[in-house]
Amino acid sequence: MELFTKTLFLCLALALANGAPVQPDAAVDDGDATLPDRCDGIEFDAITPDEKGITFFFKGAHLWKGYHGPAQLSNESFKELDDIHHIGHVDAAFRMHNKDNLGDHDHIYFFLDDKVFSYYNHTLEDGYPKEIQEDFPGVPTHLDAAVECPKGECQGDSVLFFKGHDVHFYDIATKTVKTKTWSHLPLCTSALRWLESYYCFHGHNFTKFHPVSGEVTGPYPKDARNYFMKCLNFGHGGDYKVRKCSDVKIDAITTDDEGKTYAFAGTIFMRLDTHRDGLHSFSITRAWKEVTGGVDAVFSYTDKIYMIKDDQVYIYKAAAHYTLIEGYPKTIKEELGIEGHVDAAFVCPNEHRVHLIQGRKIRSVDLTATPRTVTEDLPLPLSDIDAALCSAEGIKVYKGSQYYEYESPMLLAMSRIAPVPHNITSGMMGCQE
Ligand SMILES: *[C@@H]1O[C@H](CO)[C@@H](O)[C@H](O)[C@H]1NC(C)=O
Ligand SMILES: *[C@@H]1O[C@H](CO)[C@@H](O)[C@H](O)[C@H]1NC(C)=O
Ligand SMILES: *[C@@H]1O[C@H](CO)[C@@H](O)[C@H](O)[C@H]1NC(C)=O
Ligand SMILES: *[C@@H]1O[C@H](CO)[C@@H](O)[C@H](O)[C@H]1NC(C)=O
């Protein structure tokens, strides 16, 4: 996780679950002078993800949905904020993390003056708006910012409320508040938790902080336009474009020991297990420095990730960062005892053999034997396979924008006819349907 939080970005080159093609200047170019442009450098009133992992940025009567695209009127998405209050802005917002009370979990809370609004599925919940005191006793009115802090990152499931330099830690289970003063932190007008890190936004800048100690480590502030939105002349570049789901083609896919799932395409990879924060693409070299030309096949075994490109195998040890094991890359022949192009590779949970797909063959190699030798060599009913993933639920075999499901490697090899293919969906890969 460390890695992604430290390098944050590129997120912008990215494919978000709600992704529309990036048009940074759309708001300006279409001549609608009433819409603000976040690339001008905006101090946001509030930032929060919704239950689908789409991040909303609020300023005055407007909001931005996700990391690219023009502003919209916020009353089009959250009607009652405006209806009841007529003040045209929100003070603070956060998404509830409350695994003990699924009735609240993933609801978005908005704070306006002394009122709180709770939305789910973009619909105002019954009984809202309420007085802040009614729902969050001890939390002050006229807040500056708010952010969720789940158990594990804070002591219990909590919410951090910012007002001036005071931070009110609200414990959701006990409904108690502890207040700390973080004078070293800039005055946060909005705050966001993203991929397990915490960000205080101030002006057009942001500062990353520790949610318990408030500690800031590293060179902050940074300009939000380089990281949290796609703006011309800002950011670190990257060549990933949001694709249509029917154009998706992945090279490889794997789930590591910690349950992180990665899909690879060209020189980009995407984490697929972070739905709650949206889907994000990164350059492969950000995580696996030596793998500069993309991959043909990837599999995970024990705490290592094996990346195959042409006739080379790179083995990385997973810790906070992936580290290339000394002596690698080696040839496929040397490492796995086979030759030729590998289309896809997978290891099933609790198994010690890797299944390598090469054209219309599937070869199994025992990863505990030295030297490695092929223990099984079977014909496959499918051709032109791009990638494969094995989990407790079975095997998914990817081919272009579709995938096939099998219960076991044996059934994959033995089936005479291919099962009905499924389409890759936007929920799976962040593409556009
Ligand atoms: C939203 O706000 C704008 C301007 O404040 C107003 O013209 C419009 O009627 C409002 N729309 C809704 C759906 O309330
Ligand atoms: C979410 O809201 C939409 C319309 O606003 C509705 O069609 C849909 O059924 C709702 N979904 C859930 C899970 O409540
Ligand atoms: C943003 O941060 C830069 C330093 O990175 C600083 O020079 C600038 O004054 C800050 N601007 C605002 C509006 O906070
Ligand atoms: C899969 O996508 C194709 C178009 O790419 C479409 O014609 C087909 O109906 C889809 N199949 C399913 C099961 O949704």
XYZ file of C-alpha atoms in Angstrom, residues 63-239:
177
model
C -19.491 20.095 -7.916
C -17.098 18.013 -9.965
C -17.641 14.315 -10.334
C -14.444 12.283 -10.403
C -11.008 13.460 -11.415
C -11.850 14.902 -14.793
C -14.710 16.609 -16.521
C -16.437 19.966 -16.139
C -18.328 21.428 -13.180
C -22.045 20.790 -12.700
C -24.645 22.415 -10.463
C -24.588 20.470 -7.197
C -28.361 20.731 -6.796
C -28.692 18.479 -9.853
C -27.033 15.649 -7.921
C -28.043 16.503 -4.343
C -31.247 18.435 -4.726
C -32.196 19.074 -1.102
C -28.908 20.709 -0.149
C -30.147 23.722 -2.047
C -33.908 23.406 -1.523
C -33.818 23.692 2.164
C -30.903 25.918 2.714
C -30.490 28.308 -0.189
C -26.932 28.954 0.849
C -25.373 27.336 -2.143
C -22.431 25.641 -0.496
C -21.514 22.855 1.892
C -19.109 23.260 4.801
C -17.887 19.676 4.963
C -18.700 16.185 3.726
C -17.541 12.639 4.341
C -18.506 9.075 3.535
C -19.434 6.993 6.568
C -17.379 3.926 7.318
C -19.381 1.929 9.840
C -19.141 -1.823 9.422
C -21.041 -2.327 12.701
C -24.126 -0.555 11.414
C -24.651 -1.308 7.771
C -27.647 1.036 7.834
C -25.171 3.950 7.771
C -22.239 2.394 5.999
C -21.204 4.216 2.827
C -23.763 6.982 3.328
C -22.503 10.448 2.447
C -22.966 13.104 5.111
C -23.037 16.799 4.281
C -22.695 19.576 6.836
C -24.195 23.028 6.270
C -24.076 25.502 9.122
C -25.759 23.594 11.985
C -27.440 20.938 9.812
C -26.434 17.485 8.627
C -27.794 15.687 5.549
C -27.376 11.972 4.922
C -27.541 10.629 1.372
C -27.388 7.142 0.010
C -27.611 6.341 -3.666
C -27.911 10.126 -4.114
C -31.222 10.101 -2.264
C -31.766 12.021 0.976
C -32.468 9.635 3.846
C -35.715 9.940 5.781
C -35.568 12.309 8.724
C -32.847 14.530 7.248
C -31.698 17.241 7.474
C -31.117 17.085 11.234
C -29.290 19.263 13.707
C -25.642 18.199 13.806
C -26.006 17.733 17.576
C -28.749 15.178 17.070
C -26.603 12.883 14.944
C -23.105 13.811 16.095
C -23.312 15.005 19.701
C -20.353 17.142 20.688
C -19.403 18.063 17.123
C -19.418 21.825 16.483
C -21.464 23.642 13.837
C -19.992 25.623 10.909
C -17.322 23.024 10.202
C -14.407 23.403 7.810
C -13.844 19.790 6.777
C -14.598 16.168 7.631
C -13.133 12.788 6.710
C -13.844 9.156 7.562
C -11.204 7.175 9.441
C -11.928 3.443 9.605
C -10.872 1.191 12.435
C -7.291 0.095 11.939
C -6.282 3.529 10.723
C -7.962 5.231 13.700
C -8.590 3.389 16.942
C -12.228 2.656 16.151
C -14.408 3.626 13.190
C -14.205 7.421 13.463
C -14.790 10.715 11.733
C -12.334 13.612 11.909
C -14.075 16.999 11.944
C -11.945 20.062 11.290
C -12.752 23.523 12.552
C -9.915 26.009 12.618
C -6.873 24.222 13.975
C -9.012 21.946 16.118
C -9.677 18.387 15.042
C -12.621 16.654 16.681
C -12.275 12.885 16.662
C -15.756 11.431 16.713
C -15.913 7.757 17.675
C -18.904 6.289 15.851
C -19.590 3.400 18.237
C -19.398 5.372 21.491
C -20.568 8.736 20.056
C -17.803 10.446 21.982
C -15.551 13.274 20.856
C -11.896 13.940 21.625
C -10.393 17.183 20.462
C -6.807 17.819 19.437
C -5.224 20.981 18.130
C -2.985 20.590 15.116
C -1.508 24.051 14.685
C 1.202 22.743 12.385
C -1.363 21.734 9.773
C -2.712 24.354 7.338
C -6.397 25.269 7.805
C -8.187 22.509 5.908
C -11.245 23.576 3.921
C -11.816 19.986 2.844
C -10.295 16.606 3.629
C -10.195 13.289 1.809
C -9.176 9.746 2.586
C -7.898 8.112 -0.553
C -6.277 4.684 -0.782
C -5.626 4.613 2.968
C -3.987 8.041 3.082
C -5.340 11.317 4.434
C -5.237 14.651 2.667
C -6.012 18.146 3.933
C -6.906 20.569 1.127
C -6.147 24.259 1.517
C -6.158 26.792 -1.307
C -5.346 24.825 -4.449
C -2.824 22.832 -2.436
C -3.025 19.742 -0.287
C -1.019 18.309 2.581
C -0.907 14.629 3.488
C -1.184 13.953 7.207
C -1.295 11.045 9.605
C -4.895 10.612 10.800
C -3.945 9.943 14.421
C -0.873 12.054 15.082
C -1.466 14.711 12.440
C 2.164 14.324 11.463
C 3.165 15.567 8.017
C 6.061 13.766 6.364
C 7.474 14.721 3.005
C 7.505 17.842 0.880
C 4.043 19.399 1.374
C 2.023 21.308 0.364
C 1.629 20.077 -3.171
C -0.573 21.506 -5.899
C -3.810 19.492 -6.099
C -3.957 20.049 -9.836
C -0.968 17.771 -10.310
C -2.626 14.879 -8.505
C -6.348 15.071 -7.924
C -7.596 16.360 -11.239
C -6.643 16.268 -14.852
C -5.473 19.690 -15.998
C -3.568 20.726 -19.082
C 0.061 21.503 -18.219
C -0.264 19.833 -14.828
C 0.373 16.322 -13.644
C 2.833 13.670 -14.544
C 1.452 12.618 -17.864
C 0.775 9.015 -18.674
C -0.777 7.587 -21.730
